[in-house]
Structure formats: structure tokens, C-alpha cells
Short mmCIF file of C-alpha atoms in Angstrom, two decimals:
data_model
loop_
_atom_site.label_atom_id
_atom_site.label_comp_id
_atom_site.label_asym_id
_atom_site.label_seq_id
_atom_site.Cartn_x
_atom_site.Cartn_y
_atom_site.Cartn_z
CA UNK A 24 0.00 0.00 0.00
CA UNK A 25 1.55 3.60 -0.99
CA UNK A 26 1.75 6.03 1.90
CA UNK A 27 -0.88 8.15 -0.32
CA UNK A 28 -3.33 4.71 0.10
CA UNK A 29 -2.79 4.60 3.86
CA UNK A 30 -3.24 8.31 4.16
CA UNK A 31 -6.30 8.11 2.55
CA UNK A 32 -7.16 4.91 4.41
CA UNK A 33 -6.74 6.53 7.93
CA UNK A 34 -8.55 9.69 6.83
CA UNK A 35 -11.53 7.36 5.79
CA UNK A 36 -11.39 5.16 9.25
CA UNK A 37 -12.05 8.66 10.80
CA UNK A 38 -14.76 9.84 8.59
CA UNK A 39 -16.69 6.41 9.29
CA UNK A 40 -16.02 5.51 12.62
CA UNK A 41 -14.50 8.62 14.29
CA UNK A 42 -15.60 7.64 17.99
CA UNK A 43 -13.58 3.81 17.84
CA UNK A 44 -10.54 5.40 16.11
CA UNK A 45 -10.03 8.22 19.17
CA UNK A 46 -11.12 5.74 22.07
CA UNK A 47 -9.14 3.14 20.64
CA UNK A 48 -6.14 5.46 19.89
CA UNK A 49 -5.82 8.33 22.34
CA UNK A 50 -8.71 7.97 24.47
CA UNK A 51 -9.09 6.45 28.64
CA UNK A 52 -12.75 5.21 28.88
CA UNK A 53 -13.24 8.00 31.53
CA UNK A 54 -12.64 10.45 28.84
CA UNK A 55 -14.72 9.24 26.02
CA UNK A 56 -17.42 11.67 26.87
CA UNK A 57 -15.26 13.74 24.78
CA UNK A 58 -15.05 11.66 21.63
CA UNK A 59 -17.57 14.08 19.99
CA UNK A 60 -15.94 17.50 20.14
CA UNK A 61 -12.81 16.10 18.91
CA UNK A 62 -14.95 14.28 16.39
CA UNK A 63 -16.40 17.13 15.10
CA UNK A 64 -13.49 19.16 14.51
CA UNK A 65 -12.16 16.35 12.76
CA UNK A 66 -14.84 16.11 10.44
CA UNK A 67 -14.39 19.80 9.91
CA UNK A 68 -10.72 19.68 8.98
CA UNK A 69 -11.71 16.88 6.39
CA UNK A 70 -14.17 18.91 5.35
CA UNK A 71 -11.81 21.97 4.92
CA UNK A 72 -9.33 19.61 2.62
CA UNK A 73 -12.13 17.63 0.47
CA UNK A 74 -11.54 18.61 -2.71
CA UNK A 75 -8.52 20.75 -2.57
CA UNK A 76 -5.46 19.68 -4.23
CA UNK A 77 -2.63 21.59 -3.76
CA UNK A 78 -0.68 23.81 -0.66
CA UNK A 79 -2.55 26.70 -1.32
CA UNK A 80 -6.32 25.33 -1.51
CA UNK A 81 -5.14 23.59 1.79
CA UNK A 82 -3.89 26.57 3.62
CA UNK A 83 -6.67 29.06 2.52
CA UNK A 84 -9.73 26.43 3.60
CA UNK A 85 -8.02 25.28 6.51
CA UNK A 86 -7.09 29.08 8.20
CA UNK A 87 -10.71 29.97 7.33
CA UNK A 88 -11.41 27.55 10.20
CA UNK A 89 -9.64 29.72 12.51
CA UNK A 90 -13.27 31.51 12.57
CA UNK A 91 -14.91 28.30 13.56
CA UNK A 92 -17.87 28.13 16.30
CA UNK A 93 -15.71 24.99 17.69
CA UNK A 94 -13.39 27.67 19.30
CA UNK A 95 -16.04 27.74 22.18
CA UNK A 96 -14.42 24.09 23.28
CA UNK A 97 -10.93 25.48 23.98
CA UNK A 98 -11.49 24.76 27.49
CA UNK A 99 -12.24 21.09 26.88
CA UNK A 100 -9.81 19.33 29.29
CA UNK A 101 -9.34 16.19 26.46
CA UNK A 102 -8.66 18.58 24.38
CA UNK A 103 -5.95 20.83 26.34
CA UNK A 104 -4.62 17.58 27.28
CA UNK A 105 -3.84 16.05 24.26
CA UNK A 106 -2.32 19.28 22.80
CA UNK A 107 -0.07 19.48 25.67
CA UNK A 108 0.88 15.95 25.04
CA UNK A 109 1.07 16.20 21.09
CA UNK A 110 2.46 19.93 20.25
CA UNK A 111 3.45 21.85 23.75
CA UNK A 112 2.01 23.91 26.25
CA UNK A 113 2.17 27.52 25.40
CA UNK A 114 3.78 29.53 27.86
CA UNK A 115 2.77 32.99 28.30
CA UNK A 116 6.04 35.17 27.82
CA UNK A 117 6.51 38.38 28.41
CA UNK A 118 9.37 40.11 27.79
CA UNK A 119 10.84 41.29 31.41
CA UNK A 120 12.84 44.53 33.16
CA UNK A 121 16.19 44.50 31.66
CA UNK A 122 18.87 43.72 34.23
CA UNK A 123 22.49 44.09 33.48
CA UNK A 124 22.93 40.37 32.34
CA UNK A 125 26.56 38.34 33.27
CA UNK A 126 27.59 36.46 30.59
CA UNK A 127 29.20 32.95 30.61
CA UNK A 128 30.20 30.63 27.76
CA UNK A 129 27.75 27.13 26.99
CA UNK A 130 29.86 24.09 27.79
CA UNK A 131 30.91 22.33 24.10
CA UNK A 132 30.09 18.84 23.37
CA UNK A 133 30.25 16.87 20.04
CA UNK A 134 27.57 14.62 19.18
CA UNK A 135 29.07 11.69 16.90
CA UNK A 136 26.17 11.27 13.96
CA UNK A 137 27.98 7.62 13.62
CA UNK A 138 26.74 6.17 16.96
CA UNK A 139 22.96 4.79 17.21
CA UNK A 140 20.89 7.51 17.75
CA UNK A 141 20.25 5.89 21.30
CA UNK A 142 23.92 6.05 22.49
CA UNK A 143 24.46 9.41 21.33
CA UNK A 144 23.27 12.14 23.75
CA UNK A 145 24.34 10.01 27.36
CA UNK A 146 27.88 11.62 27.68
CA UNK A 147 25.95 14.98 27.24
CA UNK A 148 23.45 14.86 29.61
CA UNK A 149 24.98 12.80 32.76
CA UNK A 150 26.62 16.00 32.79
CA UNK A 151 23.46 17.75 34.12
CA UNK A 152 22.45 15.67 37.63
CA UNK A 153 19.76 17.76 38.30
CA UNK A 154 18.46 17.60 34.07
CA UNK A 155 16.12 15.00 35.10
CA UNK A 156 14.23 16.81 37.81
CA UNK A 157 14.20 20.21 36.27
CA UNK A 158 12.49 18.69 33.49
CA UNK A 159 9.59 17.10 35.66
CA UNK A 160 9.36 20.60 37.13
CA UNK A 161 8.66 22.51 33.62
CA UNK A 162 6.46 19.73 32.97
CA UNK A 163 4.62 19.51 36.05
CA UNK A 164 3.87 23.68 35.60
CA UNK A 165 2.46 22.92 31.89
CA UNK A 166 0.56 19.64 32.37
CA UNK A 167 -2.68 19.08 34.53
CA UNK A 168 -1.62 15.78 37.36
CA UNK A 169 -4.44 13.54 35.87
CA UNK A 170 -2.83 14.14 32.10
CA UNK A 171 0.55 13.05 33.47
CA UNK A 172 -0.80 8.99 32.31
CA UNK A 173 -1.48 10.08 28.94
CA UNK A 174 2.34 11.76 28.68
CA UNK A 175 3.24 7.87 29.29
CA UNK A 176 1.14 6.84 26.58
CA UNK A 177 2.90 8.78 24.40
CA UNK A 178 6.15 7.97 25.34
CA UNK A 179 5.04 3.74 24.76
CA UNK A 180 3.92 4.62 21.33
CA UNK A 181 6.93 7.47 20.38
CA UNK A 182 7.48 5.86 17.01
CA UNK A 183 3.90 6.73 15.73
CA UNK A 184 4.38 10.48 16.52
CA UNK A 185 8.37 11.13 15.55
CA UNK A 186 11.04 10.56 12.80
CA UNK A 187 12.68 7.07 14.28
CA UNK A 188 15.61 8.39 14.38
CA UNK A 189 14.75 11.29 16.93
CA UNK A 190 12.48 9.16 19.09
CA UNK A 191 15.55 6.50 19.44
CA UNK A 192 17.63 9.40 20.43
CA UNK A 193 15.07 10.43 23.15
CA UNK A 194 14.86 7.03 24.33
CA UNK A 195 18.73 7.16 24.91
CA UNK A 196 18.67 10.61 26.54
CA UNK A 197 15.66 8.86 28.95
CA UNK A 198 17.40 5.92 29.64
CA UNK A 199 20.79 8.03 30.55
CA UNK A 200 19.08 10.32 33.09
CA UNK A 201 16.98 7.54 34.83
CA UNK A 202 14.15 9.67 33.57
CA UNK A 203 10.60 9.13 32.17
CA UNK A 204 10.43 9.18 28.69
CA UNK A 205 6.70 10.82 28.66
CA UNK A 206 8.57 13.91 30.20
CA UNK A 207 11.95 13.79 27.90
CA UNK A 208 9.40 13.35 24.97
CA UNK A 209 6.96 16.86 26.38
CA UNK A 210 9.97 18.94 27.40
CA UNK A 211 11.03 18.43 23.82
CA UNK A 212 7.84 19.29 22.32
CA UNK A 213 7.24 22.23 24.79
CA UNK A 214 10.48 24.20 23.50
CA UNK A 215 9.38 24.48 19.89
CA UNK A 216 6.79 27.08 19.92
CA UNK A 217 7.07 28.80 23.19
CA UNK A 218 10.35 30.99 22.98
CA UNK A 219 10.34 35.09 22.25
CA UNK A 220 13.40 35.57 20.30
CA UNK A 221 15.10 38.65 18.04
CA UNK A 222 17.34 37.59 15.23
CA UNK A 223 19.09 39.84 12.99
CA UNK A 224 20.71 39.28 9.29
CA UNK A 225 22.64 41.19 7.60
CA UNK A 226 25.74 41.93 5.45
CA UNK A 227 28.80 43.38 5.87
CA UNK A 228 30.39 46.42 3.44
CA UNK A 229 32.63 43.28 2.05
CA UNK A 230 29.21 40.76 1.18
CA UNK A 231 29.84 38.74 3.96
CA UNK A 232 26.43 37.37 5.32
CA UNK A 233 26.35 37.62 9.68
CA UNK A 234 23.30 36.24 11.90
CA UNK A 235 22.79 37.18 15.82
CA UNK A 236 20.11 36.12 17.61
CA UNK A 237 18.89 36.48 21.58
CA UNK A 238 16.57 33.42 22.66
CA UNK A 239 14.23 34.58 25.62
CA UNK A 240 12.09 31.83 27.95
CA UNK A 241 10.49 31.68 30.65
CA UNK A 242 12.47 29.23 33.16
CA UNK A 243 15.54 30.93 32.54
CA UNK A 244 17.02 30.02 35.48
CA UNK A 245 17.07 26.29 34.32
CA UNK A 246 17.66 26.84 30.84
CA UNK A 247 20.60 28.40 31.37
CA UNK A 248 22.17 25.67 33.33
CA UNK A 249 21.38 23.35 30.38
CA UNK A 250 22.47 25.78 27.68
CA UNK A 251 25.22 23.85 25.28
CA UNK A 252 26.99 24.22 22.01
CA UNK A 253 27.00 21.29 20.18
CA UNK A 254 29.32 19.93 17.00
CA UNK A 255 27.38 17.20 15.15
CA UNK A 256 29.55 15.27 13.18
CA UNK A 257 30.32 12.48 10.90
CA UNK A 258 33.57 10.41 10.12
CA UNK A 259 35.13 13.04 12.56
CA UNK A 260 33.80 16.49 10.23
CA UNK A 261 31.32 19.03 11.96
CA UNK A 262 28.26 18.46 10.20
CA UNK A 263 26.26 21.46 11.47
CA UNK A 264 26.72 23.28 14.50
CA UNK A 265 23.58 24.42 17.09
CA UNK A 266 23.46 26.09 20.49
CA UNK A 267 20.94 24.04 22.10
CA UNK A 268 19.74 22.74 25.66
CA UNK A 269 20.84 19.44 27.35
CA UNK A 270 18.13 16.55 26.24
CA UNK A 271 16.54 18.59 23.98
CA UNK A 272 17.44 16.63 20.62
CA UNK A 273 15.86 19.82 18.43
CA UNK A 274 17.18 22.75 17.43
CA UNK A 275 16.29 26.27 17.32
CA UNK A 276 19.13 27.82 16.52
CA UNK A 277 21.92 26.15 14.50
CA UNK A 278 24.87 27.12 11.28
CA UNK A 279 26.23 25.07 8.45
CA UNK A 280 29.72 25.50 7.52
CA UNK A 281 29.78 27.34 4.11
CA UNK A 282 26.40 27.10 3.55
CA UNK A 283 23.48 28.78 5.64
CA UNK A 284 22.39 29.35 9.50
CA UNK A 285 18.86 29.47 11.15
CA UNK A 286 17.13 30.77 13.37
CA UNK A 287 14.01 29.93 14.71
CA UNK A 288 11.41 32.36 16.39
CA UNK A 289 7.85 32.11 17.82
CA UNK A 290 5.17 33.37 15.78
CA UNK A 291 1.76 33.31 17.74
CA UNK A 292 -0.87 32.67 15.14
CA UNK A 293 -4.26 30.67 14.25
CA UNK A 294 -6.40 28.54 17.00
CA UNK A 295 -4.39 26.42 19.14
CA UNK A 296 -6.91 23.11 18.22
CA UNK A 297 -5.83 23.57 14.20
CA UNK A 298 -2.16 23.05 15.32
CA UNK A 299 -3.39 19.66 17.41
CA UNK A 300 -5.31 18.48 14.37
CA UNK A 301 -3.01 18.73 11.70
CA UNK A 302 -0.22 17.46 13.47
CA UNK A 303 -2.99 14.73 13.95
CA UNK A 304 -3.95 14.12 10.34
CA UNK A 305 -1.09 15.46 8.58
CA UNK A 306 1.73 12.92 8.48
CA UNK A 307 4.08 15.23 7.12
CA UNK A 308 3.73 18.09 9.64
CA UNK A 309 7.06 18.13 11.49
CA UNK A 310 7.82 19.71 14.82
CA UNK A 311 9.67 22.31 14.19
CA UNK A 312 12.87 21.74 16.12
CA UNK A 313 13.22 18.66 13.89
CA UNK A 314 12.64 20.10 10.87
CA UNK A 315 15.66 22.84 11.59
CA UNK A 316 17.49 19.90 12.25
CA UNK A 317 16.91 17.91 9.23
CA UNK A 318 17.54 20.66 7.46
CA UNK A 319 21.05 21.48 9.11
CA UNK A 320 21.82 18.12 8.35
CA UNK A 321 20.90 17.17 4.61
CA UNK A 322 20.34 20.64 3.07
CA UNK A 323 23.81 21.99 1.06
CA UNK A 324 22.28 25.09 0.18
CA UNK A 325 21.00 28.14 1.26
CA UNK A 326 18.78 27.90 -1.28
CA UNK A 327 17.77 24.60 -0.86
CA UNK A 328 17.05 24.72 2.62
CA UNK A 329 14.52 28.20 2.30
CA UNK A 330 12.91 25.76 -0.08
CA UNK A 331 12.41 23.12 2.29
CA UNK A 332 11.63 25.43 5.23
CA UNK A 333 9.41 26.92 3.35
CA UNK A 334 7.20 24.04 1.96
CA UNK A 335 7.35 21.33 4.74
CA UNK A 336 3.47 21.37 6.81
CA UNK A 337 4.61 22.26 10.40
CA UNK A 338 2.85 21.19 13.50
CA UNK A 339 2.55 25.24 14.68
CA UNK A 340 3.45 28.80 13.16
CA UNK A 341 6.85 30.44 13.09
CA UNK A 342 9.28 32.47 11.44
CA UNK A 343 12.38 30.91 9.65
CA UNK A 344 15.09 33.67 9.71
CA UNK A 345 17.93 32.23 7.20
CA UNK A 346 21.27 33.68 5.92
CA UNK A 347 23.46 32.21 3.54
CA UNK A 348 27.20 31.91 2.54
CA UNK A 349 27.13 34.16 -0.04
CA UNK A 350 26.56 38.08 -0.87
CA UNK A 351 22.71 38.76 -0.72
CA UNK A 352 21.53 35.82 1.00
CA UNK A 353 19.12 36.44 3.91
CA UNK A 354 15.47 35.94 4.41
CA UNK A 355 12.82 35.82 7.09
CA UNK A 356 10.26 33.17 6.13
CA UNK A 357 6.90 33.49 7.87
CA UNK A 358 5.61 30.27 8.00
CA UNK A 359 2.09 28.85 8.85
CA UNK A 360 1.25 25.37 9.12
CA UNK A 361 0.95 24.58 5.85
CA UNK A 362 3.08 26.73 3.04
CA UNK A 363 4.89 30.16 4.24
CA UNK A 364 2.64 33.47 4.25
CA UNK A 365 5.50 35.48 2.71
CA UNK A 366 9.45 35.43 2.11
CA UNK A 367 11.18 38.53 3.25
CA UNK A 368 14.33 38.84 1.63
CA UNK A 369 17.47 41.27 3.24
CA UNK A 370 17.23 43.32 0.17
CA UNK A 371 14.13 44.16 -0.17
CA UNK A 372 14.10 44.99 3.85
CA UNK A 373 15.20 48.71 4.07
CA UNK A 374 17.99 49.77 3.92
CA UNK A 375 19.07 46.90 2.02
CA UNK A 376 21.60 45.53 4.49
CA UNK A 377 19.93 44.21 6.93
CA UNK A 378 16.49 42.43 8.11
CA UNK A 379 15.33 42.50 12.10
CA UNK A 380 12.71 39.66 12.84
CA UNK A 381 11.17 39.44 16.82
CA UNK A 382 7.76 37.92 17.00
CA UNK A 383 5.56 40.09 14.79
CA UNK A 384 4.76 39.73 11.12
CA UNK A 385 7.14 42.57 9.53
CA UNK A 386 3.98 44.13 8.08
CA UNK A 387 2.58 45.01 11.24
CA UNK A 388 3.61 47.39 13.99
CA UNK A 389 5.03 45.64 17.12
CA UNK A 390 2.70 46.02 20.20
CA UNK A 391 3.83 49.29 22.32
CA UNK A 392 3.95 46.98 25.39
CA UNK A 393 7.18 44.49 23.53
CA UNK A 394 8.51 46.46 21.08
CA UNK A 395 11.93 45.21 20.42
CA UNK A 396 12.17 45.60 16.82
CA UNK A 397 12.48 49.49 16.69
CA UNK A 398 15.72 49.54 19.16
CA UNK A 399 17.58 46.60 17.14
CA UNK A 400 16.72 48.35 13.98
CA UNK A 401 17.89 51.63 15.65
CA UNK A 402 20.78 49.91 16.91
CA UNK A 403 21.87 48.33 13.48
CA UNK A 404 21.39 51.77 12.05
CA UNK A 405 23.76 53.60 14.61
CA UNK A 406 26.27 50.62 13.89
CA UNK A 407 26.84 50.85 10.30
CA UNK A 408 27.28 48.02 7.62
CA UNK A 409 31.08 49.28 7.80
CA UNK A 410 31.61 48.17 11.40
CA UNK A 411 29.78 45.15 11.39
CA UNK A 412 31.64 42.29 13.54
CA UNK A 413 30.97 39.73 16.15
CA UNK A 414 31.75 42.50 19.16
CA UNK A 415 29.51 44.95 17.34
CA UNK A 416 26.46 42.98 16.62
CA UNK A 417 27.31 41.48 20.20
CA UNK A 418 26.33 45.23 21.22
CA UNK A 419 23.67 45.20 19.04
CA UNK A 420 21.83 42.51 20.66
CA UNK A 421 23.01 43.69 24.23
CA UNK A 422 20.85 46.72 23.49
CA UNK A 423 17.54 47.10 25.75
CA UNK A 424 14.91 45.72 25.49
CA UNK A 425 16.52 43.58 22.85
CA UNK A 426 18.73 41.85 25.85
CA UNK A 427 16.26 41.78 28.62
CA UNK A 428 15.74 39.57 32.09
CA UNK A 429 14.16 36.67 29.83
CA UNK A 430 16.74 36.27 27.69
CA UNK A 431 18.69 33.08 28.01
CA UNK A 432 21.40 32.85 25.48
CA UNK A 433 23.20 34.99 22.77
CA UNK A 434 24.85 33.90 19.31
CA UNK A 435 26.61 35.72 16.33
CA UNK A 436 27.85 33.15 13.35
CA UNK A 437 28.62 33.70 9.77
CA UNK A 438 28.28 30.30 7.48
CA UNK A 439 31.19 31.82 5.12
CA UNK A 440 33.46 32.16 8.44
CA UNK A 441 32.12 29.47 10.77
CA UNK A 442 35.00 29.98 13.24
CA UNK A 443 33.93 32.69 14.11
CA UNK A 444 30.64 31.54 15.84
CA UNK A 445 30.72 33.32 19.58
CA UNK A 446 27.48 32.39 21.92
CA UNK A 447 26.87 33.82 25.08
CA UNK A 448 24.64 32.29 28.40
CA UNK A 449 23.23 35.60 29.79
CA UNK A 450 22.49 35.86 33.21
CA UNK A 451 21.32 38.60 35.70
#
């Protein structure tokens, strides 16, 4: 059977006997009371694709959704649950006093891309005794106590949610700490779409193509005790490079040597249920952590990979912020779930030289209340695309409220000069 047939196959099982395929599949008999509303929406989303054939058809029936009278169920606890347990929790993040932040440097680690993926994260994290337990904390703050079972069921049936590859690796990482692999498998899931970041492309007066970018969280006082830089190589070559957290196997933020770097930041769009559902019915939505890293790791292009970032379903909104190896390569990509909304290339980004991406849609003003674009723009100005350099876009990034009390880690890289990659832990 093609993986078109089985698509098809599954979508049909749901059409026809909606209430056995959730009870069987996700569902405690104490929660099938809840088999309709999830039903329903279902039958909606089908609804939304019948008859459309390509990305675009897709995209534009599925977002008009987002107007849908099954908003009114948000509260549903089945259905919090099982988007807690399938996508992440979504933090509320706001972006905090600025304090004058100490910086430190993330401890270096190589991950060797020979090894099984299960035996390749344990030297990482038995570095991190308290990993395990910091973990259960951020999960026990995002997930109601009588949803912690269903995190287990996840966790026994990994390999129908995640690439193989990344669920082995998550296995490993569980095994190493002596920790549950329902939490290693939510903490994971929980990073992708709940950080508030600023990156920053732009070129230098010679065409050389920089990237700096804060990352802000909540729980920065954990996060920064996990923060790491990690080499990922093969046959004893860096692969790809990514400043990342200890047993998180995504990555957010990562740099291939003479080709491209990425960035990933939080773009807050669309009902929270759509992201559960297509993740649901969409085999080829891709967290997107994973995606980044797939990406990092099998794209040779800067071109290539904007393709790819661009086109690949996603289980939630965000903006891809890309720059390449060579003279004029940078672009924000503002991505929805399925298909990008728009590609914002560096030179068409006044003044030419630069683009400045936070968590807005360029096209619209910033709120008044976290308005961080205006100051890095400001600041990029003031700097000049003659002085451009890790120390000065260091600066640039150090500038309030750009750098503020959420903020968690700093990076500057260039793909054409990958030495020169400088990342900062920043700490009040």
C-alpha cells in the first residue's frame, strides 16, 4: 500500500467511525465523553481539505477555520490535554525589566552522527544531575496531574508520533538520566513554539552574510544551566553546528559550515486546536525543532534549505530567519502550518543591508507593550554596515529591550566564516 493509500485509508477510518478510532487510539474510557468534540473538529478539517489539491487550496480552507464556532471548546480538558501531550504547552512570555545580564560561555560537546541515535546524547546529559528533575518541574507547571498517564502513553507509542531516528535518540537521553520518557518526549515538544526571540541578518560592506540572535524563555534560570553548544559530526567532520539545551534533541538555533544558518522564532498565530489536528492528520507536519534539524543536516544550500523550510506542513506557526554563505543571502520566512505566508528577503528589507525579525509579522507594527524591533533596527542603524563584527552585533543585541531579564542565550555566526561563531549564556 503507498503512503498516499494509507493516508487516505486513515482519513476514511475517521470519517466512518470517528468515535472507535479516538477511544481506541488516544482515548481512557473515563474520557470518552469527549469523543464528539474532537470528532467534530475532525470532520471539519476533512471537510476543509475535500476537494482541494494543492498547498494553497489547503492553507486558505483550513485558516478559514480559525473563525470556527468549535473555538467555544478550547477549554475542553481532552482537548488541552492532548495538545499538551502532542504539540506543547504555550507559555505565556513576556518580555521582562532589563537587568544588566553576566555572561558565561555554553559548555561544548560533540555529538558523533555515527553512533545509534540511542547512544548518542548520554555523555551529554549525565553532565546535568539535576536535568532529570528540572524537566519534571517545567512539565509539572504545563501539564494538569491527571494528564501526566497520557504523557506515558505517548512515550510507549513514540514511534507513531516522531522521525525514528529522533524518538531513538530520546529514548537514549531517557534511559541516561533515569528519567521518564513521557517527560523527555513533552519537554522536547514544549520548546518548539514557546520561545520570544530577536534575530538579525545582515551583510557586511565586504558581502559577507552575519546572523545574531537572543533566545528569551520563561524558566531561565534552568535553561541556562542546560544551555550547550554542540558539533554534530560524521567520520570526525562538523556536520552542522547548534546552540541548544541538554536533552533537547531539536534545534532552534543552529549554522552550516559554508552554507546557511537558522534561526528559529515564535510566531503566535491561528487557534491552538488547528495546530493539534493537523499534526494529527497530517503525516508530514514536522515539529519544528526537527525540521531545523533535518535541514542542518541534509540541506547543502541556502537555497535549498529556504525551499524546504518553506514548503514542509509544520505542527505550529513560526518564522524561519535564514542567511546564507554568499553576498545577498538572507530571508525571514513566515511560516504557517501549511506553506509560508510570505518570504522577506534582506534586500528588499530597508535599507538593504539588513532584516530584524522578533515575533511580529514585519507588516505590522510591534505592540507598544514588547517592542523590540524598533531599538535593534535603531541599533543596526547607529552601527553601520562598515563596522559590522561579532563585538559589534554582540552590542547590538546587548541593546535594551533587545537583551532583557528573559533572555537566556546569545549567538553571532557567519556560514562563510564558521569559526567565528561566539554564543553567550546571559544571566542577571
Amino acid at each position: 500500500m503507498s503512503d498516499s493509500e494509507h493516508h487516505d485509508n486513515k482519513v476514511d477510518g475517521l470519517l466512518t467511525q470517528p468515535s472507535l478510532y479516538w477511544s481506541k487510539t488516544y482515548l481512557s474510557s473515563r474520557r470518552i465523553k469527549y469523543v464528539l468534540i474532537v470528532s467534530v473538529a475532525i470532520g471539519q478539517v476533512i471537510s476543509c481539505w475535500s476537494g482541494t489539491e494543492t498547498h494553497g487550496d489547503r492553507k486558505r480552507a483550513c485558516d478559514n477555520l480559525d473563525q470556527s464556532p468549535l473555538s467555544q471548546y478550547s477549554h475542553t480538558p481532552l482537548v488541552v490535554t492532548m495538545l499538551v501531550l502532542l504539540l506543547s504547552a504555550v507559555v505565556a512570555v513576556s518580555v521582562g525589566t532589563p537587568l544588566s545580564l553576566q555572561d558565561s560561555t555554553p559548555q561544548a560537546f560533540t555529538v558523533n552522527l555515527d553512533l545509534a541515535p540511542a547512544q548518542r546524547w548520554g555523555h551529554v546529559v549525565i553532565k546535568f544531575s539535576k536535568l532529570a528533575k528540572d524537566a519534571h518541574k517545567v512539565i509539572a507547571s504545563l501539564v494538569p496531574e491527571d494528564a501526566i498517564p497520557l504523557v506515558e502513553e505517548i512515550g510507549s507509542e513514540l514511534d507513531s508520533y516522531l522521525p525514528l531516528e529522533y524518538a531513538d535518540e530520546m529514548r537514549g537521553i531517557a534511559t541516561a538520566m533515569n528519567a521518564s520518557l513521557g517527560d523527555i518526549v513533552l519537554v522536547n515538544l514544549a520548546y518548539d513554539i514557546t520561545a520570544f526571540c530577536t534575530s538579525i541578518v545582515c551583510q557586511d560592506s565586504k558581502g559577507q552574510i552575519w546572523h545574531a540572535r537572543n533566545l528569551d524563555y520563561s524558566y531561565g534560570d534552568i535553561l541556562r544551566s542546560i544551555t550547550i553548544k554542540v558539533d554534530f559530526q560524521k567520520g570526525g567532520q562538523t556536520v552542522y553546528t547548534g546552540v541548544t539545551f541538554a536533552g533537547y534533541v531539536g534545534l532552534l538555533t543552529g549554522q552550516r559550515p559554508q552554507a546557511f544558518t537558522v534561526t528559529v522564532d515564535e510566531r503566535d498565530q491561528g487557534q491552538w486546536w488547528m495546530n493539534l489536528l493537523i499534526a494529527i492528520l497530517d503525516q508530514t507536519a514536522k515539529p519544528l525543532s526537527l525540521l531545523v534539524r533535518d535541514v542542518l543536516a541534509t540541506s547543502p544550500t541556502y537555497a535549498d534549505a529556504v525551499e524546504v523550510l518553506s514548503s514542509t506542513d509544520t505542527e505550529a506557526d513560526a518564522y524561519f530567519i535564514v542567511g546564507g554563505a554568499k553576498s545577498g543571502e538572507g530571508v525571514v520566512i513566515t511560516k504557517s502550518r501549511i506553506g509560508a505566508d510570505d518570504l522577506w528577503y534582506m534586500n528588499e528589507a530597508a535599507p538593504g543591508w539588513f532584516v530584524v525579525e522578533t515575533n511580529y509579522d514585519h507588516w505590522v507594527l510591534p505592540p507598544t507593550d514588547d517592542n523590540r524591533r524598533d531599538p535593534a533596527v535603531n541599533a543596526m542603524k547607529a552601527m553601520g554596515q562598515g563596522n559590522i563584527s561579532v563585538t559589534s552585533l554582540y552590542n547590538v543585541i546587548s541593546t535594551h529591550p533587545v537583551l532583557n531579564n528573559k533572555t537566556v542565550y546569545s549567538i553571532v555566526m557567519s556560514a562563510a566564516q564558521p569559526t567565528a561563531l561566539a554564543s553567550w549564556i546571559r544571566t542577571p
